[in-house]
Amino acid sequence: MSEILTVVSEMKRKPKILIVDDDAAMLSSLRMLLKANGHVVESAQGGEKALELLTATDYELMLLDLQMPGVGGREVLRHIKTNGIDIKVIVVSGETSFSAVKEALTEGAYDFVRKPYDAGELLTTIDNGLQSRELEQQHKALGHALEESEKLHRYIVNNSPDIVYVLDNEGCFTFVNDRTENLLGYKREELLGRHFSMLIHEEDLIEASYVFNERRSGVRACKDVELRLNINDEAKTVRYFDTHALPIELYSVGMYNPGGLDGKSEFIGTYGCARDITDRRRNEELVNFQAFHDLLTGLPNRALFEDRLKLAIAHACRSRGHLAVMYLDVDRFKLVNDSLGHAMGDRLLQIFAERILDCLRAEDTLARFGGDEFTLLLPQISNKEDAAAVARKILESIRAPILIDNQEIFTSVSAGIAMFPQSGETIETLVKSADIAMYHVKSNGKDSYQFFSEEINDSHTCHLAVERDMHKAIAQHQFEVFFQPKVNPTSCQVVGMEALIRWNHPEKGLVMPSDFIPMAEQTKLIVPIGDWVLHATCKEICHWREQGLPKIKVSINISAIQIEQEDFVKKIVNTLDDFKLSGDYIELEITEYGLMKNRENTVQKLRKLSAHGITIAIDDFGTGYSSLSYLQNFPVNTLKIDRSFVKNIEFDTTKTCIVNAIASMAKGLNLHMVAEGVETVSQLNYLTNLGCVEVQGFLFGKPQSAQVTFDLLCQRVGGELESCLYYG
Ligand code: C2E
Ligand code: MG
Ligand code: MG
């Protein structure tokens, strides 16, 4: 307020006074008097001149004679009134009748001074008039400022993103801002006078009664209390509000009730505002959901599963009850995922989740542990048979073919079950036991279920021990490469060798690859092991070359896991370079499964190797998924017929037919055919007649250490069939 006054007074100029009289002598005497008293004066002789000046200039005060010829004083007064001219008029007139004075005042004159005037009286009246005008001006300015300020506050309140309300001391609305309507859908009229509880969600009514109608003030008042408000729509959706209720600061909103003589103020209502926090709540719920769920399947994740299992264990302990934990792993999911693509893999996982859920009761928890692994908690299971029944139901539902994009996909699942308390009493042991049991199913043909038992645990521990030992084996140089010769059946020459790994285990003695390669593949230890084999083989080839032996191509077995590695090609090329060997010194033997996995990627890599002169053989041919169409895509040079077909050539006509078919396929595709596992002369003859260009088997020699192989090679350079027959 004081600021407004300062502004007003700064803007003030010296007041201007207009003297209006038809009498020139009167005009001059008045002018002299006023000027002598420091006033700024102008004069108009007669009413007409006065009107003219009033139009052109602003005056603060006018001394006006009433009786003038032409335009008289009353007419001037009327003009001022009709035109809303802001001026204080003091009538200075010889007309002193009561009616004349009254009429002048009614016409808007401020005061009346009789002629002949008393100078002191006139000057006082002028001062009063000017003062009164100034006060009026200030009042007007203040009123305007207040009006503006009120408008501004109303604008701010109504455009606030929050609901702003005032309640009376009964808890009924006396004010709500515009925002209330567009957030809640209630018109202002529908709320004013109504109790606030009509807006509160029924479950929040008790809490709302404390905060909405807050009686405390200052720091003790309620802040940031979350409540739900009902919305005026048919669905009665709920929005979340962060109610910030404060009692009124009495003086600030003009709702002050001074109260009694004791000076105590009287509570007259509550002022509050409520912020819409629906979006924040939704985000929090989403974040919360994401923290405890798997986004692909919408199932609980590991954290939530473990939490539920913890509660279920506590409950089972109290009630001496049972529960079962099942570990489920989709069989050969990686193959499906790699060959059909990740989008299809994702869809499959969703279908698995749906199918498994259909086999469960509401209280069971199915969680996705990651990848193709699911865990299941059956909290109210009374015995093993009930858990087995659930497992059978799940296995059966997963076996049903899945139709995606007109493709029928057949899958299965392996399940391990751990019972509480027999197979474990903690979250960790139960999950681990179920996992071990599942692992057992996997290594015994898959698509089945198995309860955890001590025997399973022992074999698992044994597996773990092998894995641990394998880690050490590389560092401690326990691996060794053996070589088995490949012979041309017609010329009897040794035309190649196959490098086959052996493990000189410090306690178990010589361990064969079938006892550790599968696990090395599972644990990916096959990658460093394969690197080692490649290195050791190249080293040996160099040794033979240095010793003057003729060039012999050596086949190296490669696992699918190795091909998957990004630096697979680079590693082979670099190793050959390190030993200054050209690509045609080695051949890579890859099983059909190895080729099928991640086909596109594999083709690319093999083409690069092929460009370096490295040849590729399909190992154990006939046991996998080969189809003619993909064989054409791969840069394959050789088909190596699996031992199982060769073995039964003489006895099993079906197997013999397969060998014949493979032989004609190899011929048609212009591929070499190699037979492995040739143990008898008749097998040899049969295969030779079929057009086999290379044979390998105990008939020519078993795999031997590098030293023995070197000695034999030295003796039999360009060896003949006769000598080869007695080989080994
Ligand atoms: P494979 O590549 O098919 O190797 C041929 C297997 O058949 C060898 O077994 C060999 O000793 C055996 N064999 C050869 N001729 C005869 C025969 O006339 N009769 C019989 N009964 N068996 C014969 P081995 O050395 O035990 O190797 C088994 C498998 O282990 C190999 O099968 C290969 O798949 C894998 N393997 C061996 N070394 C490596 C390696 O360095 N890396 C990888 N990834 N796998 C390897
Ligand atoms: Mg092989
Ligand atoms: Mg083989």
mmCIF file with all atom_site columns, N, CA and C and ligand atoms in Angstrom, residues 498 557 589 591 618-621 640-643 676 696, ligand 3:
data_model
loop_
_atom_site.group_PDB
_atom_site.id
_atom_site.type_symbol
_atom_site.label_atom_id
_atom_site.label_alt_id
_atom_site.label_comp_id
_atom_site.label_asym_id
_atom_site.label_entity_id
_atom_site.label_seq_id
_atom_site.pdbx_PDB_ins_code
_atom_site.Cartn_x
_atom_site.Cartn_y
_atom_site.Cartn_z
_atom_site.occupancy
_atom_site.B_iso_or_equiv
_atom_site.pdbx_formal_charge
_atom_site.auth_seq_id
_atom_site.auth_comp_id
_atom_site.auth_asym_id
_atom_site.auth_atom_id
_atom_site.pdbx_PDB_model_num
ATOM   1  N  N  . GLU A 1 498 ? 43.348 -87.485 -38.125 1.00 0.00 ? 498 GLU A N  1
ATOM   2  C  CA . GLU A 1 498 ? 42.358 -86.734 -37.349 1.00 0.00 ? 498 GLU A CA 1
ATOM   3  C  C  . GLU A 1 498 ? 42.938 -86.489 -35.967 1.00 0.00 ? 498 GLU A C  1
ATOM   4  N  N  . ASN A 1 557 ? 38.452 -81.413 -34.920 1.00 0.00 ? 557 ASN A N  1
ATOM   5  C  CA . ASN A 1 557 ? 37.024 -81.352 -34.582 1.00 0.00 ? 557 ASN A CA 1
ATOM   6  C  C  . ASN A 1 557 ? 36.679 -79.996 -33.977 1.00 0.00 ? 557 ASN A C  1
ATOM   7  N  N  . GLU A 1 589 ? 36.308 -80.551 -38.897 1.00 0.00 ? 589 GLU A N  1
ATOM   8  C  CA . GLU A 1 589 ? 35.196 -81.499 -38.836 1.00 0.00 ? 589 GLU A CA 1
ATOM   9  C  C  . GLU A 1 589 ? 34.116 -80.906 -37.945 1.00 0.00 ? 589 GLU A C  1
ATOM   10 N  N  . THR A 1 591 ? 30.013 -81.271 -36.759 1.00 0.00 ? 591 THR A N  1
ATOM   11 C  CA . THR A 1 591 ? 28.850 -82.167 -36.786 1.00 0.00 ? 591 THR A CA 1
ATOM   12 C  C  . THR A 1 591 ? 27.676 -81.454 -37.441 1.00 0.00 ? 591 THR A C  1
ATOM   13 N  N  . ILE A 1 618 ? 31.639 -82.705 -42.902 1.00 0.00 ? 618 ILE A N  1
ATOM   14 C  CA . ILE A 1 618 ? 30.521 -82.878 -41.955 1.00 0.00 ? 618 ILE A CA 1
ATOM   15 C  C  . ILE A 1 618 ? 30.732 -84.209 -41.253 1.00 0.00 ? 618 ILE A C  1
ATOM   16 N  N  . ASP A 1 619 ? 30.934 -84.097 -39.937 1.00 0.00 ? 619 ASP A N  1
ATOM   17 C  CA . ASP A 1 619 ? 31.257 -85.267 -39.124 1.00 0.00 ? 619 ASP A CA 1
ATOM   18 C  C  . ASP A 1 619 ? 29.974 -86.002 -38.720 1.00 0.00 ? 619 ASP A C  1
ATOM   19 N  N  . ASP A 1 620 ? 30.117 -87.284 -38.437 1.00 0.00 ? 620 ASP A N  1
ATOM   20 C  CA . ASP A 1 620 ? 28.989 -88.106 -37.980 1.00 0.00 ? 620 ASP A CA 1
ATOM   21 C  C  . ASP A 1 620 ? 27.783 -87.940 -38.906 1.00 0.00 ? 620 ASP A C  1
ATOM   22 N  N  . PHE A 1 621 ? 28.036 -87.878 -40.202 1.00 0.00 ? 621 PHE A N  1
ATOM   23 C  CA . PHE A 1 621 ? 26.961 -87.597 -41.147 1.00 0.00 ? 621 PHE A CA 1
ATOM   24 C  C  . PHE A 1 621 ? 25.910 -88.701 -41.120 1.00 0.00 ? 621 PHE A C  1
ATOM   25 N  N  . LYS A 1 640 ? 31.395 -87.228 -43.773 1.00 0.00 ? 640 LYS A N  1
ATOM   26 C  CA . LYS A 1 640 ? 32.031 -88.313 -43.047 1.00 0.00 ? 640 LYS A CA 1
ATOM   27 C  C  . LYS A 1 640 ? 30.930 -89.187 -42.464 1.00 0.00 ? 640 LYS A C  1
ATOM   28 N  N  . ILE A 1 641 ? 30.759 -90.382 -43.067 1.00 0.00 ? 641 ILE A N  1
ATOM   29 C  CA . ILE A 1 641 ? 29.645 -91.252 -42.639 1.00 0.00 ? 641 ILE A CA 1
ATOM   30 C  C  . ILE A 1 641 ? 29.873 -91.689 -41.187 1.00 0.00 ? 641 ILE A C  1
ATOM   31 N  N  . ASP A 1 642 ? 28.798 -91.602 -40.421 1.00 0.00 ? 642 ASP A N  1
ATOM   32 C  CA . ASP A 1 642 ? 28.918 -91.944 -39.004 1.00 0.00 ? 642 ASP A CA 1
ATOM   33 C  C  . ASP A 1 642 ? 29.244 -93.426 -38.818 1.00 0.00 ? 642 ASP A C  1
ATOM   34 N  N  . ARG A 1 643 ? 30.004 -93.651 -37.750 1.00 0.00 ? 643 ARG A N  1
ATOM   35 C  CA . ARG A 1 643 ? 30.468 -94.990 -37.413 1.00 0.00 ? 643 ARG A CA 1
ATOM   36 C  C  . ARG A 1 643 ? 29.316 -95.997 -37.293 1.00 0.00 ? 643 ARG A C  1
ATOM   37 N  N  . GLU A 1 676 ? 34.155 -93.503 -41.297 1.00 0.00 ? 676 GLU A N  1
ATOM   38 C  CA . GLU A 1 676 ? 34.917 -93.660 -40.043 1.00 0.00 ? 676 GLU A CA 1
ATOM   39 C  C  . GLU A 1 676 ? 34.446 -94.933 -39.345 1.00 0.00 ? 676 GLU A C  1
ATOM   40 N  N  . GLN A 1 696 ? 38.798 -94.544 -42.320 1.00 0.00 ? 696 GLN A N  1
ATOM   41 C  CA . GLN A 1 696 ? 39.446 -94.306 -41.032 1.00 0.00 ? 696 GLN A CA 1
ATOM   42 C  C  . GLN A 1 696 ? 38.852 -95.315 -40.071 1.00 0.00 ? 696 GLN A C  1
HETATM 43 MG MG . MG  B 2 .   ? 32.731 -88.906 -36.312 1.00 0.00 ? 3   MG  B MG 1
#
